[in-house]
Short mmCIF file of C-alpha atoms in Angstrom, two decimals:
data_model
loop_
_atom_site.label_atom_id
_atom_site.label_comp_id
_atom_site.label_asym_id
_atom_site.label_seq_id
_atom_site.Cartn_x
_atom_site.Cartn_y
_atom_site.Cartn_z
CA UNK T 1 17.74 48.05 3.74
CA UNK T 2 19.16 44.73 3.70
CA UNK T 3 17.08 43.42 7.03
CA UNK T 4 14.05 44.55 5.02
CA UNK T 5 14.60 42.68 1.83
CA UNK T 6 15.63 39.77 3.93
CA UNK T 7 11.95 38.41 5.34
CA UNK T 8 10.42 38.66 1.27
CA UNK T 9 13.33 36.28 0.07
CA UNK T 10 13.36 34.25 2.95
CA UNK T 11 8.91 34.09 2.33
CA UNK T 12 9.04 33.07 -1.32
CA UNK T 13 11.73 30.61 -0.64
CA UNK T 14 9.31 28.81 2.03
CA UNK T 15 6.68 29.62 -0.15
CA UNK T 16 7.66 27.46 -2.81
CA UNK T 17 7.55 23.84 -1.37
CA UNK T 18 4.57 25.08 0.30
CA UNK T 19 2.92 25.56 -3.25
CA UNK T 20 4.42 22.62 -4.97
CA UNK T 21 3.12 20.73 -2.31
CA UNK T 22 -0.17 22.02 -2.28
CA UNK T 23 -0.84 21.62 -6.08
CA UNK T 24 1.34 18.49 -6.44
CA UNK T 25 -0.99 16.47 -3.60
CA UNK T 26 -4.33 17.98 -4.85
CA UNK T 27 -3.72 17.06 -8.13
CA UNK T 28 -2.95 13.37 -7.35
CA UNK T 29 -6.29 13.82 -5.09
CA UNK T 30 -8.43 14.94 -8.06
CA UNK T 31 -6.48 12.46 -11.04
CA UNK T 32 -7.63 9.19 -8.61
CA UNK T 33 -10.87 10.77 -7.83
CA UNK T 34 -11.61 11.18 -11.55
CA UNK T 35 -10.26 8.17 -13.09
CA UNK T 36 -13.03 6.26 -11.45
CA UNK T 37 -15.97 8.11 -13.83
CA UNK T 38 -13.10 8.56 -17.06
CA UNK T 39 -12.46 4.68 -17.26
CA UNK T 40 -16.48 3.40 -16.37
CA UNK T 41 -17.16 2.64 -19.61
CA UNK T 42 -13.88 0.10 -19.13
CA UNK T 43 -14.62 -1.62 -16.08
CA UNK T 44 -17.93 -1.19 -15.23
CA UNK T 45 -18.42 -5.11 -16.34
CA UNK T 46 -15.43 -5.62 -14.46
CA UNK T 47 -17.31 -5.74 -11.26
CA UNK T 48 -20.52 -6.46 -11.92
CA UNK T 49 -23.22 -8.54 -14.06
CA UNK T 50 -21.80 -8.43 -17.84
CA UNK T 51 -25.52 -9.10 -19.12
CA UNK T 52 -26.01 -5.48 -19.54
CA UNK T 53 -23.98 -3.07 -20.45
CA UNK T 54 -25.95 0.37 -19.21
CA UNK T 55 -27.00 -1.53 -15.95
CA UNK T 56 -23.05 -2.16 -15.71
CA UNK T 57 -22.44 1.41 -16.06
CA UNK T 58 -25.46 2.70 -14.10
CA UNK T 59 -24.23 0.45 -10.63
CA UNK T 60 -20.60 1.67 -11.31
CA UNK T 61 -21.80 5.00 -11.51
CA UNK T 62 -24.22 3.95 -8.06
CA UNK T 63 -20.86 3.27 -6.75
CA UNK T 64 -19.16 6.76 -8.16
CA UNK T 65 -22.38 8.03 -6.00
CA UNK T 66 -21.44 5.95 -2.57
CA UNK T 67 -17.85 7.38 -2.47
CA UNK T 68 -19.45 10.97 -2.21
CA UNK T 69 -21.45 9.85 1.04
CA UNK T 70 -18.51 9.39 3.00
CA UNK T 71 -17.40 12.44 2.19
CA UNK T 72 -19.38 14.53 4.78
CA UNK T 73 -17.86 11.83 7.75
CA UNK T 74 -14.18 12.24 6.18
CA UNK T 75 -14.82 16.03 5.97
CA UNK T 76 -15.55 16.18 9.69
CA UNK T 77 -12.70 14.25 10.45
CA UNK T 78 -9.38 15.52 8.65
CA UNK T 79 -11.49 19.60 9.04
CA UNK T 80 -11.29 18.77 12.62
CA UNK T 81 -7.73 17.26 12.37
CA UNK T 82 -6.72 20.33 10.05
CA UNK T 83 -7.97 22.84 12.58
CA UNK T 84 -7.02 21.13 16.00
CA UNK T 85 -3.57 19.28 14.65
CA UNK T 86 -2.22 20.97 11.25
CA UNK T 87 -3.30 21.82 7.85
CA UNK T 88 -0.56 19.68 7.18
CA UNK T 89 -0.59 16.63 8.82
CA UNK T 90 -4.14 16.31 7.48
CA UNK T 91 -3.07 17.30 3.74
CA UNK T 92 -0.68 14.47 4.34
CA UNK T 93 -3.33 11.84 5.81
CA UNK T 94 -5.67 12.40 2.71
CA UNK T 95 -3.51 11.94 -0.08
CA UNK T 96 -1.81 8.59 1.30
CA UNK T 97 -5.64 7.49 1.78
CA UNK T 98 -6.97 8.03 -1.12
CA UNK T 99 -3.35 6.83 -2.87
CA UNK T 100 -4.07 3.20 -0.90
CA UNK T 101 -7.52 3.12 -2.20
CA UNK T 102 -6.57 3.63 -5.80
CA UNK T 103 -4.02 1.18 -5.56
CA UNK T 104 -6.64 -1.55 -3.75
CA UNK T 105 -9.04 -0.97 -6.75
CA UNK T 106 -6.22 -1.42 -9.46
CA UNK T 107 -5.51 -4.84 -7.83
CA UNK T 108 -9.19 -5.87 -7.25
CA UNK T 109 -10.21 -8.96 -8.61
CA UNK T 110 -13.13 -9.09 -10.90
CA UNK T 111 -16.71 -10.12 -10.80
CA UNK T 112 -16.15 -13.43 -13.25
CA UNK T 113 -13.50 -14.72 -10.41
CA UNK T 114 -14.98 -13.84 -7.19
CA UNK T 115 -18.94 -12.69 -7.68
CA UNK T 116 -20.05 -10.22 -5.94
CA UNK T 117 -17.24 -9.68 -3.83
CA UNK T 118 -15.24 -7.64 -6.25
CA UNK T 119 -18.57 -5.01 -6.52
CA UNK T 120 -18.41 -5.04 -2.46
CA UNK T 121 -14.24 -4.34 -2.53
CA UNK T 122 -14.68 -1.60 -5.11
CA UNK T 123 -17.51 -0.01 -2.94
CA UNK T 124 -15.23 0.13 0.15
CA UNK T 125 -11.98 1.38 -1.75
CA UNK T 126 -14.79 3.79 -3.41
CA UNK T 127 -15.71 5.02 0.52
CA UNK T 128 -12.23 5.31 1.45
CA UNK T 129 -11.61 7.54 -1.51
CA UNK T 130 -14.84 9.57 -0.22
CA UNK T 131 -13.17 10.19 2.83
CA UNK T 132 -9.76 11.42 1.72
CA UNK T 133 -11.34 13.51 -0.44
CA UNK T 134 -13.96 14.93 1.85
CA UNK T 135 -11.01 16.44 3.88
CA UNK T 136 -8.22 17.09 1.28
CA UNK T 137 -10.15 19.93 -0.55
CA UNK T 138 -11.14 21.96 2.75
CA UNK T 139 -7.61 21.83 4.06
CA UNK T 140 -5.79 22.10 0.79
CA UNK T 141 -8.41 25.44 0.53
CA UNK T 142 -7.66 26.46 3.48
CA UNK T 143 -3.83 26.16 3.16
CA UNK T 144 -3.28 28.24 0.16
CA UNK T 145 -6.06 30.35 1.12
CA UNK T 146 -3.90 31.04 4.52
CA UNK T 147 -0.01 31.60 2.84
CA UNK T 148 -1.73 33.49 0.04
CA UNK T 149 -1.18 37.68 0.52
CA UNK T 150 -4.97 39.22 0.94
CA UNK T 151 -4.65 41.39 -2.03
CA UNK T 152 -3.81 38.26 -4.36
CA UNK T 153 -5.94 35.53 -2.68
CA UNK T 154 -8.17 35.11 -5.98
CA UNK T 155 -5.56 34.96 -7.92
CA UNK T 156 -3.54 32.44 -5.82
CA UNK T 157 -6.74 30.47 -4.78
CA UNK T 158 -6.94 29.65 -8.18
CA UNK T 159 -3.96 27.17 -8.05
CA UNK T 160 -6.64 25.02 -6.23
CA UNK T 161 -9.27 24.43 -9.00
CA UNK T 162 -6.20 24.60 -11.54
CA UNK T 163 -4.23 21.49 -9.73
CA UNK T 164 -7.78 19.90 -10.04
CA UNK T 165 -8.34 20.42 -13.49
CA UNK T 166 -4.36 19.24 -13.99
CA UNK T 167 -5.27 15.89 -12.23
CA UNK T 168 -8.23 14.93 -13.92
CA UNK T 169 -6.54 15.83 -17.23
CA UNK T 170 -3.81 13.65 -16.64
CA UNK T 171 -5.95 11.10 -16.15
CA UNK T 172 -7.81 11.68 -19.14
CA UNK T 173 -4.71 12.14 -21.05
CA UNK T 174 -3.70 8.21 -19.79
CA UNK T 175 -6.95 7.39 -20.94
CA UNK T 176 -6.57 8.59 -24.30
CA UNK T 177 -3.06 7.52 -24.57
CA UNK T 178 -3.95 3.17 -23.06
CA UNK T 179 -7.13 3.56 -25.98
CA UNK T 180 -4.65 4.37 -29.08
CA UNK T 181 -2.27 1.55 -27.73
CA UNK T 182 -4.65 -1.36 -26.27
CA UNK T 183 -7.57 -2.86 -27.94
CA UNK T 184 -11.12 -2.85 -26.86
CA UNK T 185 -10.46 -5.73 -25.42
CA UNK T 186 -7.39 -5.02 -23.58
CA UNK T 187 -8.59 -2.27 -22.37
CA UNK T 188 -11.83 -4.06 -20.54
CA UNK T 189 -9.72 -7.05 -19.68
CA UNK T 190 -6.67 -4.58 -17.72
CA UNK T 191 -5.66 -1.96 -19.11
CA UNK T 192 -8.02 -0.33 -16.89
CA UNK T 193 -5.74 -0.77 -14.04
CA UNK T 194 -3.33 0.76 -15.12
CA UNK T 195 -4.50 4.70 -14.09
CA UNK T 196 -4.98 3.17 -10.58
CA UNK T 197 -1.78 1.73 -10.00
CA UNK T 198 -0.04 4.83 -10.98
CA UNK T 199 -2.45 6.51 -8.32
CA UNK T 200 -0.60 4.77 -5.57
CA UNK T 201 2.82 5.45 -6.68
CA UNK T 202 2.17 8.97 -7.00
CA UNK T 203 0.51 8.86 -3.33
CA UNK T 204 4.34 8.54 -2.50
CA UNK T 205 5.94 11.16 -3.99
CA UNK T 206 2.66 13.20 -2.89
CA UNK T 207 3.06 12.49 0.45
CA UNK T 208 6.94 13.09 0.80
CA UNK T 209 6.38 16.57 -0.99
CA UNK T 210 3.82 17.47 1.69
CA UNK T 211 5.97 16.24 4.61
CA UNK T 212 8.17 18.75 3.77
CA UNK T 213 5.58 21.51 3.70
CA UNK T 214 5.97 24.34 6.67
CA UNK T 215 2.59 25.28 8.46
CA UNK T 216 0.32 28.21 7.17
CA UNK T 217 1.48 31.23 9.90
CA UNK T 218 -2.28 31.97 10.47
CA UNK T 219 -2.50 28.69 12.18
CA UNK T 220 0.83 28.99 13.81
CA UNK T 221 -0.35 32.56 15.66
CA UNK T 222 -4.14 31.08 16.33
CA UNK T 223 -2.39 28.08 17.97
CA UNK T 224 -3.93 24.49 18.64
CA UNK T 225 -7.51 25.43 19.84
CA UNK T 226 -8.90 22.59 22.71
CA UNK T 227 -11.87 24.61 23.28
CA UNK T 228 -15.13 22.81 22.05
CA UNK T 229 -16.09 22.61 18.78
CA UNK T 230 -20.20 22.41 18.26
CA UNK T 231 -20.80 25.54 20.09
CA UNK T 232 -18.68 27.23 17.66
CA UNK T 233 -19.96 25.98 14.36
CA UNK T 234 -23.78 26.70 15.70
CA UNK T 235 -22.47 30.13 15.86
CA UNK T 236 -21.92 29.81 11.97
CA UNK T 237 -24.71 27.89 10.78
CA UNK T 238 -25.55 30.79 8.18
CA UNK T 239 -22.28 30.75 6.77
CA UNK T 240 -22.36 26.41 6.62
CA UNK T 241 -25.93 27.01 4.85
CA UNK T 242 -24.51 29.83 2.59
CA UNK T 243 -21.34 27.29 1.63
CA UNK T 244 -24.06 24.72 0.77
CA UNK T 245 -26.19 27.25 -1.31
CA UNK T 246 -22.91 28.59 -3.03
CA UNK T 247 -21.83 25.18 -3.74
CA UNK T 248 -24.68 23.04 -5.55
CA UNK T 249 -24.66 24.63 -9.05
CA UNK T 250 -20.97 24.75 -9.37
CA UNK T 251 -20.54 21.43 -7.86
CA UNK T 252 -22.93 20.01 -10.60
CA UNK T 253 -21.71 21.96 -13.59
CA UNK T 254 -18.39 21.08 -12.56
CA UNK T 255 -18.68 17.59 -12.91
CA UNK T 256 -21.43 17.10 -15.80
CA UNK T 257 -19.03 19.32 -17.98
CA UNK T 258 -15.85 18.65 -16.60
CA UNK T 259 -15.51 15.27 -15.17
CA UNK T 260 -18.04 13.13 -16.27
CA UNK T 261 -18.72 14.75 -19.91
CA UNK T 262 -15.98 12.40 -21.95
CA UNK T 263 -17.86 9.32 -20.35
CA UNK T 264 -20.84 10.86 -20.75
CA UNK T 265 -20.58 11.34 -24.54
CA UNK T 266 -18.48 7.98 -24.93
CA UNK T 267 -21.38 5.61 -23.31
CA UNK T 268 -24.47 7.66 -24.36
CA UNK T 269 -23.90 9.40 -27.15
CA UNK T 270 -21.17 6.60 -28.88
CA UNK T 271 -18.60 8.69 -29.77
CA UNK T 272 -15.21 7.13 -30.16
CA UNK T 273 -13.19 6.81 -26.62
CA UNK T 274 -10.05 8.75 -28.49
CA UNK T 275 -12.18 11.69 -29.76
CA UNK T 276 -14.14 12.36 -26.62
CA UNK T 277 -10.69 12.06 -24.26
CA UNK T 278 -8.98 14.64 -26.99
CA UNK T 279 -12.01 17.19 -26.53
CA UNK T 280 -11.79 16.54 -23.04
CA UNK T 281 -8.10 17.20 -22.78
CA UNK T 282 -7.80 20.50 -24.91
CA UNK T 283 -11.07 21.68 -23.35
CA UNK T 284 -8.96 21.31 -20.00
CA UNK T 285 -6.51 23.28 -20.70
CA UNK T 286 -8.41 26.14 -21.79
CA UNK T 287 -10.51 25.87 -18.65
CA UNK T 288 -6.65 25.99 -16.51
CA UNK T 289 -5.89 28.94 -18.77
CA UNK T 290 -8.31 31.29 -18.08
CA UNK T 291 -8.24 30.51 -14.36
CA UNK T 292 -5.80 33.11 -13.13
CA UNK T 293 -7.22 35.90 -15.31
CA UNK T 294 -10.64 34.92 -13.14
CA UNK T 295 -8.70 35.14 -9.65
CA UNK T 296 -7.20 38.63 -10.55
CA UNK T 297 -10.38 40.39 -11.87
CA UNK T 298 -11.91 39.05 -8.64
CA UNK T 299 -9.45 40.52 -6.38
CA UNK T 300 -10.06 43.82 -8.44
CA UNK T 301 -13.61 44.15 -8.55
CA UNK T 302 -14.81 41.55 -6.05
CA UNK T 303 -15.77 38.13 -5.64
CA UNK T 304 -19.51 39.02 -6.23
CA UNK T 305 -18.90 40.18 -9.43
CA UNK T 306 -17.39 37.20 -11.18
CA UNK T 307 -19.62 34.54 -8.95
CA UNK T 308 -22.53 35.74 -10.49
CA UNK T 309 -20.82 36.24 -14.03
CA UNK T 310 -20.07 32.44 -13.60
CA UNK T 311 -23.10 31.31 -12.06
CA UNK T 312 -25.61 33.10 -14.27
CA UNK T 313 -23.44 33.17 -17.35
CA UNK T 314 -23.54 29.39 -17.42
CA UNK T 315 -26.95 29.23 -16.56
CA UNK T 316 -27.66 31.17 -20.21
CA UNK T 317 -25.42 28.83 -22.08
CA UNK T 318 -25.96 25.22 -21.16
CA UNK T 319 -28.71 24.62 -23.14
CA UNK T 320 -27.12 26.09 -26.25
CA UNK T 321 -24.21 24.22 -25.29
CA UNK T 322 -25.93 20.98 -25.47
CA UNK T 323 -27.69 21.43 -28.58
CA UNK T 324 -24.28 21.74 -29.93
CA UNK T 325 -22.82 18.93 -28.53
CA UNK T 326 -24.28 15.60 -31.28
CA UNK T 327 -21.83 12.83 -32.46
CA UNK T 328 -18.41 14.28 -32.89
CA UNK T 329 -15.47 15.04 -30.67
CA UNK T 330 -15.35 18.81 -32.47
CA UNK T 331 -18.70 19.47 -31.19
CA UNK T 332 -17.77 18.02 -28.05
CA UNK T 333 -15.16 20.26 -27.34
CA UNK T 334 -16.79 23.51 -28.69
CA UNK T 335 -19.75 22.58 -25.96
CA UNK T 336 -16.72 21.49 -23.13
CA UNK T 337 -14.99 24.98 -23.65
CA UNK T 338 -17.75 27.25 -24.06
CA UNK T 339 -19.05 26.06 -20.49
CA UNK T 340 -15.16 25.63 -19.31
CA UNK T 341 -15.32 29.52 -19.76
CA UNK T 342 -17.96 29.79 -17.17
CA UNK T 343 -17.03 27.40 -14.74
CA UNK T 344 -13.88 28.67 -14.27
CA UNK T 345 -15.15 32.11 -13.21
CA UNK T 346 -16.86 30.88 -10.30
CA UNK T 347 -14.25 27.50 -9.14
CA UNK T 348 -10.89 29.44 -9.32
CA UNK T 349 -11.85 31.62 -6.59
CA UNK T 350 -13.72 29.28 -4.26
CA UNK T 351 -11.41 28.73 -2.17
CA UNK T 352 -10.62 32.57 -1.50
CA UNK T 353 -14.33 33.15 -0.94
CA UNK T 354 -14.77 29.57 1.39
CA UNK T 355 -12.07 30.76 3.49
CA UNK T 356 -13.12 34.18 4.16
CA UNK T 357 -16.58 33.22 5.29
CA UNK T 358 -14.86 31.40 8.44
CA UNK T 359 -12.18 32.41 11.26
CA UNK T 360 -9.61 30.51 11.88
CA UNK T 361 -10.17 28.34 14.47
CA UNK T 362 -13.05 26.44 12.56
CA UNK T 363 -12.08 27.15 8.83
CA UNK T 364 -11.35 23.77 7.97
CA UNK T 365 -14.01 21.96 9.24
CA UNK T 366 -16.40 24.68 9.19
CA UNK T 367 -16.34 24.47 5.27
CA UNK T 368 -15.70 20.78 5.01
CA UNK T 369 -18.85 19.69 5.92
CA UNK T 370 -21.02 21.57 4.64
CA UNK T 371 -19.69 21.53 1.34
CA UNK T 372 -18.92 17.86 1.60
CA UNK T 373 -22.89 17.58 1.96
CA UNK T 374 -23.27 19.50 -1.04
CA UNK T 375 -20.60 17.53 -3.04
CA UNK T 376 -22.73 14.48 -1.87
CA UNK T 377 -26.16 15.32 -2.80
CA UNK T 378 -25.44 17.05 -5.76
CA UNK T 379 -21.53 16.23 -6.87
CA UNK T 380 -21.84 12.20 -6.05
CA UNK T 381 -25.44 11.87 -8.46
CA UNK T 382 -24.13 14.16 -11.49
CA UNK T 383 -23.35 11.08 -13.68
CA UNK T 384 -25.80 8.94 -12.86
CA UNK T 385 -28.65 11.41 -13.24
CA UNK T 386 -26.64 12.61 -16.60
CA UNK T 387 -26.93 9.37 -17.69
CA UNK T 388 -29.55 7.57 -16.07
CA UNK T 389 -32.01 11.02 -17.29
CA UNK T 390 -30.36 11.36 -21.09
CA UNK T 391 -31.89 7.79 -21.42
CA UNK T 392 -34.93 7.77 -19.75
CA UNK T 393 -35.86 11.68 -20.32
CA UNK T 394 -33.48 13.37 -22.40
CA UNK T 395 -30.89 15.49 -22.26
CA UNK T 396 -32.56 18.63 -22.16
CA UNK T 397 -34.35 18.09 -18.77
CA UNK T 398 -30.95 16.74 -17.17
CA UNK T 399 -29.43 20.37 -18.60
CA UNK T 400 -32.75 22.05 -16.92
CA UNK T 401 -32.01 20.21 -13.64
CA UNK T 402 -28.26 21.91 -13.57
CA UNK T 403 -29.50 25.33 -14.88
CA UNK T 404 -31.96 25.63 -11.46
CA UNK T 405 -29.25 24.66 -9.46
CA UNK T 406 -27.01 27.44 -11.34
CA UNK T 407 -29.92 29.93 -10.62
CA UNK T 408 -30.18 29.00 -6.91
CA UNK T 409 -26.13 29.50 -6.25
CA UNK T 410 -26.69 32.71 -8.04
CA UNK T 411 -28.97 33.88 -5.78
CA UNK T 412 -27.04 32.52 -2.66
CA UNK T 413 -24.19 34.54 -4.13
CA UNK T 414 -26.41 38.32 -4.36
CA UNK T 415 -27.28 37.84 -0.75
CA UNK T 416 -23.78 37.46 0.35
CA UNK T 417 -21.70 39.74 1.67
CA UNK T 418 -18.38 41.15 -0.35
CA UNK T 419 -15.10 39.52 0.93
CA UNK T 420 -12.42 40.68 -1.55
CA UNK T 421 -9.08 41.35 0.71
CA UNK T 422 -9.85 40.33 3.84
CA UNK T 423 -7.93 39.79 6.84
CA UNK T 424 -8.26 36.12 7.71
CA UNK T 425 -8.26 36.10 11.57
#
């Protein structure tokens, strides 16, 4: 009885740094990921022209755009490191990247002392951002997707989308927190650094967590595959098309409502910078709650199910959401939650339903890019079409735009197969 019990303690106890790691890392990923659309409205004449304040925010938000290009490129390259190398030596390469590039932009210098040059520095810090993050979420997926049991995967794979949600909080929460203690002024002239600078000290403590991470035992017993790559991800190309099909309505809800809505509602519809960062906050933590409760029911009744709960549930709402949302942070955060709800059906079990489309051998990279193309197209133009269309349009046809996208995911999802409790091989 005793050699029994043994292996469980002994798998928890790994277990745990392996977890901390995980969420610790991926939530310093997503908190200097999302700064950069959070504080906009503070630095966008930072780095360029200060004639015009929208065309300020529409070029930072260009730049927002850039970072997701390079995201495909650094997909292909830590997905191929994760699945010829280690999940984690490339968990560790992306968050010290992306923890150098926050740091570079919180020490840029700005457009009235060196032109042009400061737009061109926050562009490349921007791309090398893009890349970390084009491989951290594949292999951090893949990681917890791999130590997770298959009868709890949802429900585990949620700790992705929750360490997310946890990031970009925090970063709203510093947000909230420099605008109740800096002026207007302060705030434009440096207290935008500030969120940045942080970025790269918590890049350290990110990076010694993961060094002390154990690898996943699925890519232990596959061992280091030389064999050539192409051949292999040709022989998946429905599976890459179905990640990209899955991915571009949750990708662009995720970030209209999510990321980019407290900026959103701060530059266009002039609501004060502390009441849009509170609804963003408390609307955040509701979305984290209801998380797990999404990643159980999934592994009880199937990913299918709650995909298409998420995907056409949200679809329905939106536009009720938005007529709700006018000129004040209450209204804000009724709109934020009510779609939080929704989202969080479908992104807390991603992961769990990525990895289980792909075997071993290629499940890094064979979701990476693909969905890093998605992100790209779809992810990396969210703001700017939010805000760039709400001017030019109105809101209602940006909120059309993201309901089609919805609708195609949802129909992605019906002609998928069910996954729930697989053996990843």
């Amino acid at each position: 009885m005793t050699h029994t019990a043994q292996p469980s303690t002994t798998r928890t106890t790994r277990r745990t740094p392996q977890l901390v790691g995980t969420a610790l890392g991926h939530a310093l990923e997503w908190y200097d990921w999302g700064i950069y659309a959070i504080f906009v409205p503070f630095f966008a004449t930072q780095f360029f022209h200060q004639g015009n304040q929208l065309s300020a925010v529409l070029s930072s938000l260009a730049v927002f755009a850039v970072g997701f290009v390079a995201r495909p490129l650094g997909g292909f390259v830590f997905g191929w490191l994760a699945d010829r190398i280690g999940r984690k030596t490339a968990m560790s390469a992306t968050v010290a990247t992306i923890a150098v590039a926050s740091f570079a932009i919180g020490v840029s210098p700005t457009y009235a002392g060196v032109g042009a040059w400061a737009s061109l520095i926050l562009l490349v810090a921007r791309v090398v951002q893009g890349l970390a993050c084009g491989g951290e979420l594949p292999s951090a997926q893949t990681y917890l997707s791999e130590i997770a049991p298959a009868g709890k995967r949802g429900a585990w794979s949620s700790l992705i989308y929750i360490a997310s949600v946890f990031g970009n909080t925090v970063g709203v929460l510093l947000g909230l927190v420099l605008t109740l203690t800096l002026s207007a002024a302060q705030m434009h002239a440096f207290g935008w650094r500030i969120p940045f600078l942080l970025g790269g000290v918590f890049g350290l403590v990110a990076v010694y967590m993961r060094r002390k991470m154990s690898e996943t035992e699925t890519f232990a017993k596959a061992g280091r595959d030389r064999s050539p790559l192409w051949p292999e991800l040709v022989r998946h190309r429905t599976e890459a098309l179905r990640v990209i099909g899955l991915s571009v309505g949750f990708t662009v809800v995720y970030y209209s409502w999510v990321v980019a809505a407290p900026a959103y509602a701060i530059s266009s519809l002039h609501l004060s910078s502390s009441g849009a960062l509170w609804a963003g906050v408390a609307s955040s933590v509701v979305l984290m709650a209801v998380m797990p409760f999404w990643g159980r029911l999934s592994d009880r009744i199937g990913r299918k199910p709650v995909l298409l709960i998420s995907t056409i549930g949200g679809a329905v709402v939106l536009y009720p959401v938005q007529f709700l949302v006018r000129d004040n942070a209450w209204q804000l955060f009724a709109g934020m939650t009510i779609a939080a709800v929704f989202i969080s059906a479908g992104v807390s079990i991603l992961p769990a339903v990525y990895a289980e489309m792909f075997p071993t051998r290629i499940r890094a990279v064979g979701l990476a890019v693909p969905y890093s193309v998605a992100v790209a197209i779809f992810g990396g133009t969210a703001p700017y079409l939010q805000t760039w269309i709400g001017a030019s349009l109105g809101q209602s046809s940006y909120t059309g735009y993201v309901v089609v996208l919805l609708l195609v995911s949802a129909v992605v999802i019906a002609r998928m197969p069910e996954t729930r409790g697989k053996d990843l091989t």
